[in-house]
Amino acid sequence: QVQLVESGGGLVQPGQSLRLSCAASGSILSANAMGWYRQAPGKQRELVATIPSDNRATYGESVKGRFTISRDNAKKAVYLQMNSLKPEDTAVYYCKVQELWGSFRAYWGQGTQVTVSS
């Protein structure tokens, strides 16, 4: 059974930084894309960033130049470094692992709250 556990969320002031972590347990195909999504109250879940096995990262337009995604395949972990945070970055952030072969299964974490407020 695959489980994803996120950590690193919290309350910060505008302009500050946070680093989110997500660790996967269980069996996951090596051909996968790991990513972060977020959902603010009253809004749809949106892509923040994703990074496949070849490390070619993709970012949502609103976070380009401020956020950096990385992964550690040996630890089955994905990270999101968030700099220059803005109030509009406030949301619940979810980790996702998408297998890119076989059954193309997708796994989600439980979410971690990020609040940017002065």
N, CA, C and O atoms as CSV, one atom per row, in Angstrom:
chain,resi,resn,atom,element,x,y,z
A,1,GLN,N,N,0.845,-1.188,0.000
A,1,GLN,CA,C,0.000,0.000,0.000
A,1,GLN,C,C,0.888,1.248,0.000
A,1,GLN,O,O,1.790,1.374,0.828
A,2,VAL,N,N,0.632,2.147,-0.914
A,2,VAL,CA,C,1.439,3.362,-1.032
A,2,VAL,C,C,0.843,4.464,-0.173
A,2,VAL,O,O,-0.363,4.708,-0.200
A,3,GLN,N,N,1.698,5.121,0.584
A,3,GLN,CA,C,1.275,6.275,1.374
A,3,GLN,C,C,2.226,7.436,1.116
A,3,GLN,O,O,3.436,7.243,0.988
A,4,LEU,N,N,1.678,8.627,1.042
A,4,LEU,CA,C,2.472,9.847,0.890
A,4,LEU,C,C,2.242,10.720,2.117
A,4,LEU,O,O,1.103,10.973,2.510
A,5,VAL,N,N,3.328,11.172,2.709
A,5,VAL,CA,C,3.233,11.993,3.909
A,5,VAL,C,C,3.941,13.314,3.657
A,5,VAL,O,O,5.145,13.355,3.402
A,6,GLU,N,N,3.161,14.401,3.733
A,6,GLU,CA,C,3.717,15.742,3.530
A,6,GLU,C,C,4.099,16.371,4.866
A,6,GLU,O,O,3.555,16.024,5.914
A,7,SER,N,N,5.036,17.295,4.803
A,7,SER,CA,C,5.410,18.061,5.987
A,7,SER,C,C,5.995,19.396,5.539
A,7,SER,O,O,6.362,19.567,4.377
A,8,GLY,N,N,6.075,20.337,6.476
A,8,GLY,CA,C,6.726,21.607,6.196
A,8,GLY,C,C,5.804,22.796,6.042
A,8,GLY,O,O,6.277,23.924,5.900
A,9,GLY,N,N,4.506,22.575,6.067
A,9,GLY,CA,C,3.590,23.705,5.953
A,9,GLY,C,C,3.604,24.565,7.212
A,9,GLY,O,O,4.205,24.201,8.222
A,10,GLY,N,N,2.935,25.705,7.134
A,10,GLY,CA,C,2.861,26.573,8.289
A,10,GLY,C,C,2.407,27.976,7.927
A,10,GLY,O,O,1.915,28.231,6.827
A,11,LEU,N,N,2.585,28.874,8.878
A,11,LEU,CA,C,2.198,30.277,8.726
A,11,LEU,C,C,3.458,31.125,8.568
A,11,LEU,O,O,4.346,31.088,9.421
A,12,VAL,N,N,3.535,31.885,7.483
A,12,VAL,CA,C,4.673,32.766,7.259
A,12,VAL,C,C,4.178,34.125,6.794
A,12,VAL,O,O,3.026,34.273,6.387
A,13,GLN,N,N,5.058,35.112,6.859
A,13,GLN,CA,C,4.732,36.444,6.380
A,13,GLN,C,C,5.079,36.567,4.894
A,13,GLN,O,O,5.922,35.826,4.388
A,14,PRO,N,N,4.440,37.486,4.212
A,14,PRO,CA,C,4.780,37.715,2.790
A,14,PRO,C,C,6.275,37.977,2.614
A,14,PRO,O,O,6.897,38.698,3.394
A,15,GLY,N,N,6.829,37.370,1.569
A,15,GLY,CA,C,8.246,37.520,1.282
A,15,GLY,C,C,9.131,36.451,1.900
A,15,GLY,O,O,10.297,36.314,1.533
A,16,GLN,N,N,8.580,35.698,2.833
A,16,GLN,CA,C,9.370,34.651,3.477
A,16,GLN,C,C,9.338,33.359,2.668
A,16,GLN,O,O,8.708,33.279,1.613
A,17,SER,N,N,10.039,32.343,3.192
A,17,SER,CA,C,10.184,31.081,2.478
A,17,SER,C,C,9.692,29.909,3.320
A,17,SER,O,O,9.636,29.979,4.547
A,18,LEU,N,N,9.339,28.835,2.627
A,18,LEU,CA,C,8.996,27.561,3.253
A,18,LEU,C,C,9.500,26.444,2.355
A,18,LEU,O,O,9.641,26.616,1.145
A,19,ARG,N,N,9.769,25.306,2.962
A,19,ARG,CA,C,10.154,24.129,2.185
A,19,ARG,C,C,9.233,22.984,2.569
A,19,ARG,O,O,9.170,22.579,3.730
A,20,LEU,N,N,8.517,22.467,1.574
A,20,LEU,CA,C,7.648,21.321,1.777
A,20,LEU,C,C,8.371,20.038,1.400
A,20,LEU,O,O,9.178,20.006,0.471
A,21,SER,N,N,8.063,18.986,2.139
A,21,SER,CA,C,8.621,17.667,1.848
A,21,SER,C,C,7.493,16.664,1.735
A,21,SER,O,O,6.448,16.798,2.373
A,22,CYS,N,N,7.726,15.661,0.913
A,22,CYS,CA,C,6.761,14.571,0.765
A,22,CYS,C,C,7.544,13.278,0.617
A,22,CYS,O,O,8.380,13.142,-0.276
A,23,ALA,N,N,7.265,12.338,1.496
A,23,ALA,CA,C,7.949,11.045,1.456
A,23,ALA,C,C,6.940,9.949,1.153
A,23,ALA,O,O,5.866,9.893,1.753
A,24,ALA,N,N,7.293,9.086,0.221
A,24,ALA,CA,C,6.426,7.981,-0.173
A,24,ALA,C,C,6.906,6.675,0.453
A,24,ALA,O,O,8.106,6.416,0.549
A,25,SER,N,N,5.961,5.876,0.866
A,25,SER,CA,C,6.270,4.536,1.342
A,25,SER,C,C,5.473,3.545,0.517
A,25,SER,O,O,4.404,3.874,0.003
A,26,GLY,N,N,5.987,2.339,0.391
A,26,GLY,CA,C,5.338,1.333,-0.429
A,26,GLY,C,C,5.998,1.231,-1.793
A,26,GLY,O,O,6.998,1.893,-2.071
A,27,SER,N,N,5.426,0.402,-2.624
A,27,SER,CA,C,6.017,0.116,-3.926
A,27,SER,C,C,5.468,1.048,-4.995
A,27,SER,O,O,4.263,1.086,-5.239
A,28,ILE,N,N,6.365,1.801,-5.633
A,28,ILE,CA,C,5.994,2.717,-6.708
A,28,ILE,C,C,6.898,2.441,-7.897
A,28,ILE,O,O,8.102,2.246,-7.732
A,29,LEU,N,N,6.334,2.425,-9.072
A,29,LEU,CA,C,7.147,2.237,-10.264
A,29,LEU,C,C,8.179,3.350,-10.390
A,29,LEU,O,O,7.894,4.507,-10.082
A,30,SER,N,N,9.371,3.000,-10.841
A,30,SER,CA,C,10.429,3.998,-10.977
A,30,SER,C,C,10.092,5.038,-12.040
A,30,SER,O,O,10.542,6.181,-11.957
A,31,ALA,N,N,9.301,4.646,-13.040
A,31,ALA,CA,C,8.864,5.604,-14.059
A,31,ALA,C,C,7.646,6.347,-13.507
A,31,ALA,O,O,6.516,5.867,-13.602
A,32,ASN,N,N,7.889,7.499,-12.943
A,32,ASN,CA,C,6.791,8.243,-12.338
A,32,ASN,C,C,7.066,9.734,-12.400
A,32,ASN,O,O,8.190,10.172,-12.649
A,33,ALA,N,N,6.027,10.488,-12.169
A,33,ALA,CA,C,6.159,11.936,-12.015
A,33,ALA,C,C,5.688,12.290,-10.616
A,33,ALA,O,O,4.618,11.863,-10.181
A,34,MET,N,N,6.491,13.069,-9.922
A,34,MET,CA,C,6.132,13.519,-8.583
A,34,MET,C,C,5.799,15.003,-8.673
A,34,MET,O,O,6.422,15.744,-9.432
A,35,GLY,N,N,4.818,15.424,-7.896
A,35,GLY,CA,C,4.437,16.817,-8.035
A,35,GLY,C,C,3.702,17.367,-6.841
A,35,GLY,O,O,3.374,16.664,-5.885
A,36,TRP,N,N,3.459,18.659,-6.940
A,36,TRP,CA,C,2.710,19.381,-5.923
A,36,TRP,C,C,1.544,20.112,-6.581
A,36,TRP,O,O,1.677,20.721,-7.642
A,37,TYR,N,N,0.406,20.028,-5.916
A,37,TYR,CA,C,-0.788,20.751,-6.316
A,37,TYR,C,C,-1.266,21.539,-5.110
A,37,TYR,O,O,-0.852,21.269,-3.982
A,38,ARG,N,N,-2.124,22.498,-5.341
A,38,ARG,CA,C,-2.668,23.265,-4.218
A,38,ARG,C,C,-4.127,23.611,-4.469
A,38,ARG,O,O,-4.590,23.690,-5.607
A,39,GLN,N,N,-4.826,23.813,-3.373
A,39,GLN,CA,C,-6.228,24.177,-3.462
A,39,GLN,C,C,-6.547,25.223,-2.407
A,39,GLN,O,O,-6.415,24.982,-1.207
A,40,ALA,N,N,-6.963,26.375,-2.875
A,40,ALA,CA,C,-7.384,27.444,-1.981
A,40,ALA,C,C,-8.893,27.349,-1.768
A,40,ALA,O,O,-9.589,26.764,-2.598
A,41,PRO,N,N,-9.413,27.907,-0.684
A,41,PRO,CA,C,-10.857,27.848,-0.424
A,41,PRO,C,C,-11.663,28.420,-1.581
A,41,PRO,O,O,-11.394,29.521,-2.061
A,42,GLY,N,N,-12.657,27.651,-2.022
A,42,GLY,CA,C,-13.516,28.099,-3.093
A,42,GLY,C,C,-12.927,28.007,-4.481
A,42,GLY,O,O,-13.549,28.445,-5.449
A,43,LYS,N,N,-11.729,27.440,-4.594
A,43,LYS,CA,C,-11.085,27.330,-5.901
A,43,LYS,C,C,-10.786,25.878,-6.235
A,43,LYS,O,O,-10.777,25.009,-5.362
A,44,GLN,N,N,-10.540,25.634,-7.517
A,44,GLN,CA,C,-10.191,24.289,-7.956
A,44,GLN,C,C,-8.729,23.988,-7.629
A,44,GLN,O,O,-7.898,24.888,-7.516
A,45,ARG,N,N,-8.449,22.717,-7.485
A,45,ARG,CA,C,-7.063,22.298,-7.268
A,45,ARG,C,C,-6.261,22.615,-8.534
A,45,ARG,O,O,-6.713,22.371,-9.652
A,46,GLU,N,N,-5.064,23.162,-8.330
A,46,GLU,CA,C,-4.248,23.543,-9.466
A,46,GLU,C,C,-2.826,23.003,-9.330
A,46,GLU,O,O,-2.333,22.735,-8.235
A,47,LEU,N,N,-2.196,22.859,-10.489
A,47,LEU,CA,C,-0.814,22.399,-10.517
A,47,LEU,C,C,0.112,23.490,-9.991
A,47,LEU,O,O,0.003,24.655,-10.373
A,48,VAL,N,N,1.028,23.090,-9.104
A,48,VAL,CA,C,2.090,23.986,-8.671
A,48,VAL,C,C,3.369,23.652,-9.434
A,48,VAL,O,O,3.975,24.519,-10.064
A,49,ALA,N,N,3.763,22.400,-9.367
A,49,ALA,CA,C,4.970,21.964,-10.064
A,49,ALA,C,C,4.975,20.448,-10.136
A,49,ALA,O,O,4.421,19.769,-9.271
A,50,THR,N,N,5.603,19.931,-11.166
A,50,THR,CA,C,5.741,18.495,-11.297
A,50,THR,C,C,7.125,18.182,-11.849
A,50,THR,O,O,7.693,18.966,-12.609
A,51,ILE,N,N,7.661,17.033,-11.461
A,51,ILE,CA,C,8.992,16.642,-11.898
A,51,ILE,C,C,8.995,15.143,-12.169
A,51,ILE,O,O,8.850,14.350,-11.239
A,52,PRO,N,N,9.158,14.744,-13.418
A,52,PRO,CA,C,9.204,13.325,-13.759
A,52,PRO,C,C,10.580,12.735,-13.478
A,52,PRO,O,O,11.476,13.417,-12.979
A,53,SER,N,N,10.726,11.486,-13.801
A,53,SER,CA,C,11.964,10.761,-13.509
A,53,SER,C,C,13.178,11.387,-14.195
A,53,SER,O,O,14.298,11.257,-13.701
A,54,ASP,N,N,12.969,12.070,-15.334
A,54,ASP,CA,C,14.097,12.681,-16.054
A,54,ASP,C,C,14.437,14.074,-15.532
A,54,ASP,O,O,15.293,14.760,-16.090
A,55,ASN,N,N,13.752,14.493,-14.444
A,55,ASN,CA,C,14.025,15.772,-13.785
A,55,ASN,C,C,13.694,17.007,-14.617
A,55,ASN,O,O,14.190,18.095,-14.324
A,56,ARG,N,N,12.872,16.860,-15.643
A,56,ARG,CA,C,12.436,18.026,-16.427
A,56,ARG,C,C,11.204,18.615,-15.749
A,56,ARG,O,O,10.079,18.193,-16.015
A,57,ALA,N,N,11.420,19.572,-14.890
A,57,ALA,CA,C,10.356,20.136,-14.077
A,57,ALA,C,C,9.444,21.053,-14.881
A,57,ALA,O,O,9.862,21.706,-15.837
A,58,THR,N,N,8.197,21.077,-14.463
A,58,THR,CA,C,7.205,21.982,-15.031
A,58,THR,C,C,6.565,22.750,-13.895
A,58,THR,O,O,6.292,22.191,-12.833
A,59,TYR,N,N,6.322,24.052,-14.123
A,59,TYR,CA,C,5.766,24.897,-13.076
A,59,TYR,C,C,4.494,25.595,-13.535
A,59,TYR,O,O,4.325,25.908,-14.714
A,60,GLY,N,N,3.601,25.831,-12.572
A,60,GLY,CA,C,2.462,26.680,-12.853
A,60,GLY,C,C,2.933,28.113,-13.064
A,60,GLY,O,O,3.941,28.532,-12.496
A,61,GLU,N,N,2.205,28.856,-13.878
A,61,GLU,CA,C,2.632,30.213,-14.232
A,61,GLU,C,C,2.798,31.109,-13.009
A,61,GLU,O,O,3.708,31.937,-12.966
A,62,SER,N,N,1.944,30.953,-12.036
A,62,SER,CA,C,1.952,31.864,-10.889
A,62,SER,C,C,3.133,31.642,-9.949
A,62,SER,O,O,3.389,32.484,-9.087
A,63,VAL,N,N,3.856,30.537,-10.090
A,63,VAL,CA,C,4.960,30.255,-9.167
A,63,VAL,C,C,6.321,30.229,-9.866
A,63,VAL,O,O,7.348,30.063,-9.208
A,64,LYS,N,N,6.339,30.390,-11.174
A,64,LYS,CA,C,7.609,30.370,-11.910
A,64,LYS,C,C,8.558,31.433,-11.383
A,64,LYS,O,O,8.177,32.586,-11.182
A,65,GLY,N,N,9.807,31.022,-11.162
A,65,GLY,CA,C,10.821,31.953,-10.679
A,65,GLY,C,C,10.846,32.096,-9.170
A,65,GLY,O,O,11.781,32.680,-8.622
A,66,ARG,N,N,9.831,31.572,-8.483
A,66,ARG,CA,C,9.787,31.672,-7.011
A,66,ARG,C,C,9.894,30.310,-6.339
A,66,ARG,O,O,10.486,30.191,-5.266
A,67,PHE,N,N,9.326,29.284,-6.964
A,67,PHE,CA,C,9.308,27.939,-6.386
A,67,PHE,C,C,10.255,27.034,-7.168
A,67,PHE,O,O,10.453,27.193,-8.372
A,68,THR,N,N,10.833,26.075,-6.439
A,68,THR,CA,C,11.703,25.082,-7.067
A,68,THR,C,C,11.336,23.700,-6.549
A,68,THR,O,O,11.285,23.464,-5.342
A,69,ILE,N,N,11.081,22.792,-7.484
A,69,ILE,CA,C,10.765,21.407,-7.123
A,69,ILE,C,C,11.999,20.545,-7.343
A,69,ILE,O,O,12.767,20.769,-8.279
A,70,SER,N,N,12.181,19.562,-6.477
A,70,SER,CA,C,13.280,18.613,-6.624
A,70,SER,C,C,12.844,17.262,-6.091
A,70,SER,O,O,11.844,17.158,-5.381
A,71,ARG,N,N,13.590,16.236,-6.434
A,71,ARG,CA,C,13.236,14.899,-5.979
A,71,ARG,C,C,14.486,14.115,-5.625
A,71,ARG,O,O,15.580,14.377,-6.125
A,72,ASP,N,N,14.287,13.145,-4.747
A,72,ASP,CA,C,15.344,12.227,-4.338
A,72,ASP,C,C,14.800,10.828,-4.563
A,72,ASP,O,O,14.001,10.330,-3.770
A,73,ASN,N,N,15.233,10.196,-5.643
A,73,ASN,CA,C,14.674,8.896,-5.999
A,73,ASN,C,C,15.003,7.826,-4.965
A,73,ASN,O,O,14.182,6.949,-4.695
A,74,ALA,N,N,16.179,7.893,-4.396
A,74,ALA,CA,C,16.570,6.887,-3.398
A,74,ALA,C,C,15.667,6.936,-2.168
A,74,ALA,O,O,15.385,5.909,-1.550
A,75,LYS,N,N,15.221,8.131,-1.825
A,75,LYS,CA,C,14.344,8.295,-0.661
A,75,LYS,C,C,12.869,8.309,-1.041
A,75,LYS,O,O,12.005,8.401,-0.169
A,76,LYS,N,N,12.577,8.218,-2.328
A,76,LYS,CA,C,11.190,8.329,-2.815
A,76,LYS,C,C,10.540,9.584,-2.242
A,76,LYS,O,O,9.444,9.545,-1.682
A,77,ALA,N,N,11.248,10.691,-2.400
A,77,ALA,CA,C,10.786,11.941,-1.817
A,77,ALA,C,C,10.787,13.057,-2.852
A,77,ALA,O,O,11.555,13.042,-3.814
A,78,VAL,N,N,9.913,14.015,-2.629
A,78,VAL,CA,C,9.851,15.200,-3.466
A,78,VAL,C,C,9.764,16.413,-2.555
A,78,VAL,O,O,9.154,16.363,-1.486
A,79,TYR,N,N,10.386,17.511,-2.994
A,79,TYR,CA,C,10.471,18.705,-2.184
A,79,TYR,C,C,9.997,19.911,-2.988
A,79,TYR,O,O,10.060,19.928,-4.218
A,80,LEU,N,N,9.524,20.911,-2.263
A,80,LEU,CA,C,9.122,22.156,-2.912
A,80,LEU,C,C,9.678,23.313,-2.095
A,80,LEU,O,O,9.227,23.573,-0.979
A,81,GLN,N,N,10.653,23.998,-2.657
A,81,GLN,CA,C,11.208,25.187,-2.027
A,81,GLN,C,C,10.409,26.382,-2.513
A,81,GLN,O,O,10.364,26.665,-3.710
A,82,MET,N,N,9.781,27.080,-1.581
A,82,MET,CA,C,8.928,28.210,-1.917
A,82,MET,C,C,9.536,29.488,-1.374
A,82,MET,O,O,9.647,29.666,-0.161
A,83,ASN,N,N,9.925,30.369,-2.266
A,83,ASN,CA,C,10.512,31.649,-1.891
A,83,ASN,C,C,9.587,32.794,-2.265
A,83,ASN,O,O,8.672,32.631,-3.073
A,84,SER,N,N,9.833,33.949,-1.672
A,84,SER,CA,C,9.046,35.152,-1.983
A,84,SER,C,C,7.549,34.865,-1.933
A,84,SER,O,O,6.807,35.206,-2.855
A,85,LEU,N,N,7.125,34.244,-0.862
A,85,LEU,CA,C,5.722,33.847,-0.752
A,85,LEU,C,C,4.801,35.048,-0.711
A,85,LEU,O,O,5.136,36.099,-0.164
A,86,LYS,N,N,3.629,34.866,-1.306
A,86,LYS,CA,C,2.609,35.914,-1.391
A,86,LYS,C,C,1.331,35.422,-0.712
A,86,LYS,O,O,1.128,34.215,-0.583
A,87,PRO,N,N,0.477,36.333,-0.281
A,87,PRO,CA,C,-0.801,35.898,0.322
A,87,PRO,C,C,-1.602,34.984,-0.602
A,87,PRO,O,O,-2.299,34.087,-0.127
A,88,GLU,N,N,-1.513,35.194,-1.887
A,88,GLU,CA,C,-2.262,34.355,-2.829
A,88,GLU,C,C,-1.702,32.940,-2.950
A,88,GLU,O,O,-2.297,32.096,-3.621
A,89,ASP,N,N,-0.572,32.674,-2.311
A,89,ASP,CA,C,-0.051,31.309,-2.256
A,89,ASP,C,C,-0.711,30.495,-1.142
A,89,ASP,O,O,-0.474,29.293,-1.023
A,90,THR,N,N,-1.523,31.141,-0.345
A,90,THR,CA,C,-2.213,30.448,0.743
A,90,THR,C,C,-3.138,29.373,0.189
A,90,THR,O,O,-4.003,29.651,-0.642
A,91,ALA,N,N,-2.947,28.145,0.656
A,91,ALA,CA,C,-3.723,27.010,0.162
A,91,ALA,C,C,-3.312,25.752,0.932
A,91,ALA,O,O,-2.352,25.757,1.703
A,92,VAL,N,N,-4.053,24.701,0.704
A,92,VAL,CA,C,-3.604,23.373,1.130
A,92,VAL,C,C,-2.790,22.787,-0.020
A,92,VAL,O,O,-3.260,22.736,-1.157
A,93,TYR,N,N,-1.590,22.351,0.274
A,93,TYR,CA,C,-0.689,21.813,-0.733
A,93,TYR,C,C,-0.681,20.287,-0.647
A,93,TYR,O,O,-0.512,19.706,0.425
A,94,TYR,N,N,-0.869,19.660,-1.806
A,94,TYR,CA,C,-0.947,18.210,-1.883
A,94,TYR,C,C,0.203,17.656,-2.720
A,94,TYR,O,O,0.560,18.200,-3.765
A,95,CYS,N,N,0.753,16.585,-2.239
A,95,CYS,CA,C,1.773,15.850,-2.975
A,95,CYS,C,C,1.079,14.777,-3.817
A,95,CYS,O,O,0.098,14.173,-3.383
A,96,LYS,N,N,1.594,14.551,-5.012
A,96,LYS,CA,C,1.037,13.531,-5.894
A,96,LYS,C,C,2.159,12.755,-6.567
A,96,LYS,O,O,3.169,13.327,-6.978
A,97,VAL,N,N,1.967,11.453,-6.672
A,97,VAL,CA,C,2.864,10.614,-7.459
A,97,VAL,C,C,2.038,9.926,-8.529
A,97,VAL,O,O,1.063,9.238,-8.226
A,98,GLN,N,N,2.427,10.111,-9.778
A,98,GLN,CA,C,1.720,9.539,-10.913
A,98,GLN,C,C,2.623,8.522,-11.600
A,98,GLN,O,O,3.683,8.877,-12.116
A,99,GLU,N,N,2.204,7.254,-11.607
A,99,GLU,CA,C,2.990,6.261,-12.328
A,99,GLU,C,C,2.789,6.475,-13.829
A,99,GLU,O,O,1.681,6.764,-14.281
A,100,LEU,N,N,3.864,6.331,-14.589
A,100,LEU,CA,C,3.837,6.636,-16.020
A,100,LEU,C,C,3.909,5.383,-16.873
A,100,LEU,O,O,4.297,5.437,-18.040
A,101,TRP,N,N,3.536,4.262,-16.288
A,101,TRP,CA,C,3.580,2.981,-17.001
A,101,TRP,C,C,2.613,2.026,-16.329
A,101,TRP,O,O,2.170,2.278,-15.209
A,102,GLY,N,N,2.285,0.944,-16.993
A,102,GLY,CA,C,1.413,-0.053,-16.391
A,102,GLY,C,C,0.005,0.470,-16.171
A,102,GLY,O,O,-0.647,0.893,-17.126
A,103,SER,N,N,-0.471,0.452,-14.958
A,103,SER,CA,C,-1.828,0.891,-14.640
A,103,SER,C,C,-1.964,2.402,-14.488
A,103,SER,O,O,-3.070,2.903,-14.287
A,104,PHE,N,N,-0.866,3.126,-14.582
A,104,PHE,CA,C,-0.877,4.601,-14.452
A,104,PHE,C,C,-1.600,5.035,-13.177
A,104,PHE,O,O,-2.426,5.948,-13.197
A,105,ARG,N,N,-1.282,4.377,-12.086
A,105,ARG,CA,C,-1.915,4.722,-10.822
A,105,ARG,C,C,-1.406,6.067,-10.314
A,105,ARG,O,O,-0.269,6.465,-10.564
A,106,ALA,N,N,-2.296,6.752,-9.590
A,106,ALA,CA,C,-1.947,8.041,-8.977
A,106,ALA,C,C,-2.194,7.962,-7.485
A,106,ALA,O,O,-3.182,7.386,-7.030
A,107,TYR,N,N,-1.284,8.549,-6.736
A,107,TYR,CA,C,-1.379,8.544,-5.281
A,107,TYR,C,C,-1.299,9.985,-4.787
A,107,TYR,O,O,-0.546,10.800,-5.320
A,108,TRP,N,N,-2.091,10.283,-3.757
A,108,TRP,CA,C,-2.141,11.634,-3.196
A,108,TRP,C,C,-1.815,11.610,-1.711
A,108,TRP,O,O,-2.121,10.648,-1.006
A,109,GLY,N,N,-1.196,12.676,-1.254
A,109,GLY,CA,C,-0.998,12.855,0.170
A,109,GLY,C,C,-2.224,13.491,0.793
A,109,GLY,O,O,-3.198,13.798,0.104
A,110,GLN,N,N,-2.169,13.683,2.092
A,110,GLN,CA,C,-3.324,14.203,2.822
A,110,GLN,C,C,-3.391,15.724,2.808
A,110,GLN,O,O,-4.412,16.306,3.173
A,111,GLY,N,N,-2.317,16.363,2.393
A,111,GLY,CA,C,-2.297,17.823,2.296
A,111,GLY,C,C,-1.657,18.481,3.497
A,111,GLY,O,O,-1.723,17.970,4.615
A,112,THR,N,N,-1.034,19.628,3.252
A,112,THR,CA,C,-0.449,20.423,4.328
A,112,THR,C,C,-0.794,21.891,4.080
A,112,THR,O,O,-0.693,22.384,2.957
A,113,GLN,N,N,-1.194,22.565,5.126
A,113,GLN,CA,C,-1.662,23.947,4.998
A,113,GLN,C,C,-0.484,24.915,4.943
A,113,GLN,O,O,0.440,24.845,5.754
A,114,VAL,N,N,-0.540,25.808,3.975
A,114,VAL,CA,C,0.407,26.917,3.881
A,114,VAL,C,C,-0.400,28.202,3.936
A,114,VAL,O,O,-1.302,28.418,3.128
A,115,THR,N,N,-0.065,29.054,4.900
A,115,THR,CA,C,-0.758,30.325,5.061
A,115,THR,C,C,0.263,31.451,5.018
A,115,THR,O,O,1.233,31.459,5.776
A,116,VAL,N,N,0.031,32.397,4.122
A,116,VAL,CA,C,0.927,33.555,3.982
A,116,VAL,C,C,0.128,34.787,4.369
A,116,VAL,O,O,-0.803,35.187,3.671
A,117,SER,N,N,0.504,35.379,5.486
A,117,SER,CA,C,-0.264,36.506,6.014
A,117,SER,C,C,0.609,37.366,6.908
A,117,SER,O,O,1.487,36.868,7.613
A,118,SER,N,N,0.355,38.657,6.868
A,118,SER,CA,C,1.077,39.562,7.742
A,118,SER,C,C,0.302,39.779,9.037
A,118,SER,O,O,0.755,40.519,9.910
